[in-house]
CSV table of C-alpha atoms in Angstrom, one decimal:
chain,number,residue,atom,x,y,z
V,120,MET,CA,92.0,104.8,108.1
V,121,GLU,CA,93.5,106.3,111.6
V,122,ALA,CA,93.5,103.0,112.8
V,123,HIS,CA,95.4,101.5,109.9
V,124,ASN,CA,97.9,104.1,110.1
V,125,VAL,CA,98.6,103.6,114.2
V,126,LEU,CA,98.8,100.0,113.6
V,127,ALA,CA,101.2,99.9,110.9
V,128,LYS,CA,103.7,102.4,112.8
V,129,ALA,CA,103.4,100.0,115.6
V,130,GLY,CA,104.8,97.4,113.1
V,131,PHE,CA,101.4,95.4,112.6
V,132,ARG,CA,100.4,93.6,109.7
V,133,VAL,CA,97.4,95.8,109.0
V,134,ILE,CA,94.8,95.5,106.0
V,135,SER,CA,91.9,97.9,105.9
V,136,ALA,CA,88.4,97.6,103.8
V,137,GLY,CA,85.5,99.3,103.7
V,138,THR,CA,82.0,97.1,103.4
V,139,GLY,CA,79.9,99.5,101.8
V,140,SER,CA,78.8,99.6,98.2
V,141,ALA,CA,80.9,102.2,97.0
V,142,VAL,CA,83.1,105.2,99.1
V,143,ARG,CA,81.1,108.0,100.1
V,144,LEU,CA,82.6,111.4,101.5
V,145,PRO,CA,80.6,114.2,102.8
V,146,GLY,CA,79.7,116.4,99.6
V,147,PRO,CA,78.6,120.5,99.6
V,148,SER,CA,75.3,119.3,101.2
V,149,ILE,CA,74.0,116.1,102.8
V,150,ASP,CA,72.1,115.1,100.2
V,151,LYS,CA,74.9,115.6,97.3
V,152,PRO,CA,77.9,112.7,98.7
V,153,ASN,CA,80.9,112.6,96.5
V,154,ILE,CA,81.1,108.9,95.7
V,155,TYR,CA,83.9,106.8,94.4
V,156,THR,CA,84.0,103.1,93.5
V,157,PHE,CA,86.4,100.5,95.5
V,158,GLY,CA,89.9,100.7,94.2
V,159,THR,CA,89.7,104.3,93.0
V,160,PRO,CA,93.1,105.4,94.2
V,161,TYR,CA,93.2,108.4,97.2
V,162,ASP,CA,95.0,110.8,94.7
V,163,ASP,CA,92.5,111.0,92.4
V,164,MET,CA,89.9,111.4,94.8
V,165,TYR,CA,92.3,114.3,96.4
V,166,ASN,CA,92.5,116.0,92.9
V,167,ASP,CA,88.7,115.9,92.1
V,168,LEU,CA,87.4,117.2,95.5
V,169,LYS,CA,90.6,119.7,95.2
V,170,ASN,CA,89.5,120.8,91.8
V,171,LYS,CA,85.5,121.0,93.1
V,172,ASP,CA,86.3,123.3,96.1
V,173,ALA,CA,89.4,123.0,97.7
V,174,ARG,CA,88.1,125.4,100.2
V,175,LEU,CA,85.0,123.3,101.3
V,176,TYR,CA,87.3,119.9,101.3
V,177,THR,CA,90.0,121.6,103.2
V,178,ALA,CA,87.7,123.2,106.1
V,179,ASN,CA,86.0,120.0,106.5
V,180,GLY,CA,88.9,118.3,106.9
V,181,LEU,CA,88.9,115.9,103.6
V,182,LEU,CA,91.5,116.9,101.9
V,183,GLN,CA,94.0,116.5,105.0
V,184,MET,CA,92.2,112.8,105.4
V,185,LEU,CA,92.6,111.6,101.9
V,186,ASP,CA,96.3,113.1,101.8
V,187,ARG,CA,97.0,111.3,105.2
V,188,ASN,CA,95.3,107.9,103.2
V,189,ARG,CA,97.3,108.3,100.3
V,190,ASN,CA,100.2,107.8,102.1
V,191,ILE,CA,99.2,104.6,104.1
V,192,LYS,CA,97.8,102.9,100.9
V,193,LEU,CA,96.9,103.5,97.2
V,194,ALA,CA,93.4,102.9,97.3
V,195,PRO,CA,90.3,102.2,99.5
V,196,GLU,CA,89.3,97.8,99.5
V,197,LYS,CA,86.2,96.3,99.7
V,198,TRP,CA,85.8,93.8,102.6
V,199,GLN,CA,84.0,91.1,100.4
V,200,GLU,CA,86.8,91.1,97.7
V,201,THR,CA,89.5,90.4,100.0
V,202,LYS,CA,90.7,86.6,99.9
V,203,THR,CA,93.3,87.6,102.6
V,204,ILE,CA,92.6,84.9,105.8
V,205,VAL,CA,93.1,86.9,109.2
V,206,ASP,CA,93.1,86.1,112.8
V,207,VAL,CA,91.6,89.0,114.1
V,208,VAL,CA,89.2,91.7,111.8
V,209,ILE,CA,88.6,95.0,113.7
V,210,THR,CA,85.6,97.0,112.8
V,211,CYS,CA,84.5,100.6,114.1
V,212,GLU,CA,80.9,100.9,113.4
V,213,GLU,CA,78.3,98.3,114.3
V,214,ARG,CA,77.2,98.1,110.7
V,215,CYS,CA,80.7,97.2,109.4
V,216,PHE,CA,80.7,94.5,112.0
V,217,ASP,CA,77.6,93.0,110.8
V,218,ALA,CA,78.6,93.0,107.2
V,219,VAL,CA,81.7,91.5,108.2
V,220,CYS,CA,80.1,88.7,110.3
V,221,ASP,CA,77.2,88.1,107.3
V,222,ASP,CA,80.1,88.2,104.6
V,223,LEU,CA,82.1,85.5,106.6
V,224,LEU,CA,79.1,83.5,107.2
V,225,ALA,CA,78.1,83.6,103.3
V,226,ARG,CA,81.8,82.2,102.8
V,227,GLY,CA,80.5,78.9,104.4
V,228,GLY,CA,83.5,78.3,106.9
V,229,ASP,CA,84.9,75.4,104.6
V,230,SER,CA,88.1,75.8,106.2
V,231,ASN,CA,87.2,75.9,109.8
V,232,ARG,CA,89.3,78.3,110.5
V,233,SER,CA,88.5,80.8,113.4
V,234,VAL,CA,88.3,84.4,113.3
V,235,HIS,CA,87.6,87.1,115.9
V,236,VAL,CA,85.4,89.7,114.5
V,237,VAL,CA,85.4,93.0,117.3
V,238,ASN,CA,84.2,96.3,116.7
V,239,VAL,CA,85.3,99.3,118.7
V,240,GLU,CA,82.1,101.5,117.9
V,241,ILE,CA,83.7,105.1,117.3
V,242,LYS,CA,82.1,108.5,115.8
V,243,ASP,CA,83.1,109.2,112.5
V,244,ASN,CA,85.4,112.0,113.1
V,245,HIS,CA,88.7,113.0,112.7
V,246,GLU,CA,89.1,113.5,117.0
V,247,GLU,CA,87.8,110.4,118.0
V,248,ALA,CA,89.6,108.9,115.0
V,249,LEU,CA,92.8,110.0,116.9
V,250,ILE,CA,91.9,108.7,120.2
V,251,ALA,CA,90.1,105.3,118.9
V,252,GLY,CA,93.3,104.4,117.0
V,253,LYS,CA,95.4,104.5,119.9
V,254,ALA,CA,92.6,102.2,121.9
V,255,ILE,CA,92.6,100.3,119.0
V,256,LEU,CA,96.5,99.6,119.0
V,257,ASP,CA,96.2,99.0,123.0
V,258,LEU,CA,93.6,95.8,121.7
V,259,ALA,CA,95.9,94.9,118.9
V,260,THR,CA,99.0,94.8,121.4
V,261,ALA,CA,96.7,92.7,123.8
V,262,ILE,CA,95.7,90.5,121.6
V,263,GLU,CA,99.1,90.0,120.0
V,264,SER,CA,100.7,89.2,123.4
V,265,ALA,CA,98.0,86.6,124.1
V,266,ASP,CA,99.1,82.9,124.3
V,267,ASP,CA,95.9,81.4,123.2
V,268,ILE,CA,93.5,84.3,121.7
V,269,ASP,CA,90.5,81.7,121.9
V,270,GLU,CA,91.1,81.4,125.6
V,271,GLU,CA,91.8,84.9,126.5
V,272,MET,CA,89.6,87.0,124.3
V,273,GLU,CA,87.1,87.6,126.9
V,274,GLN,CA,89.4,88.8,129.4
V,275,ILE,CA,91.4,91.0,126.8
V,276,LEU,CA,88.1,92.6,125.6
V,277,GLN,CA,86.9,93.3,129.4
V,278,GLY,CA,90.4,94.9,130.2
V,279,GLN,CA,89.8,96.8,127.2
V,280,GLN,CA,86.3,98.0,128.0
V,281,GLU,CA,87.7,99.1,131.8
V,282,LYS,CA,90.4,101.3,130.2
V,283,HIS,CA,88.5,103.1,127.2
V,284,PRO,CA,85.1,104.3,126.2
V,285,HIS,CA,84.5,102.8,123.5
V,286,ALA,CA,81.1,100.1,123.3
V,287,ILE,CA,82.5,96.9,122.0
V,288,LEU,CA,81.0,94.1,120.1
V,289,HIS,CA,82.8,90.4,119.6
V,290,SER,CA,81.5,87.3,117.4
V,291,VAL,CA,83.9,84.5,116.2
V,292,ALA,CA,83.4,83.3,113.0
V,293,PHE,CA,84.9,81.0,110.2
V,294,TYR,CA,86.7,81.2,107.2
């Protein structure tokens, strides 16, 4: 969501979505996550966790993250339910990259409209998200500046890899 925030502030039109079966947030122990359905407003999640244990969820940064998220959009969305056609999808974990590629393949590609799926691998923590948000902004800016992303994507990704430490995956899929 940090990348969504950074890109939106820079003027990019952004949608963000999860790929799992539900929204899972850390709980009081590793085997007791807080699970919410997609579409549950961030405000509701924030209030639920605040009521459960405000001290714990402030200390681990969840309340601050949900506060940021609720100022960006109403609720988390599920990728597999999105109908928006985009030119580029950027994921931040390989499992999400795989899920997006699998979903696009399952959609059939009947429109024959290409979409570049790029994964910028980041660790799921606040500090890494801040660093990766800037890297993803650089990537989006380079893609936006391209005259022909199909022809220039390899060069863009190579330049990204030289400037930033994150591993990158890339695939072209079709709507």
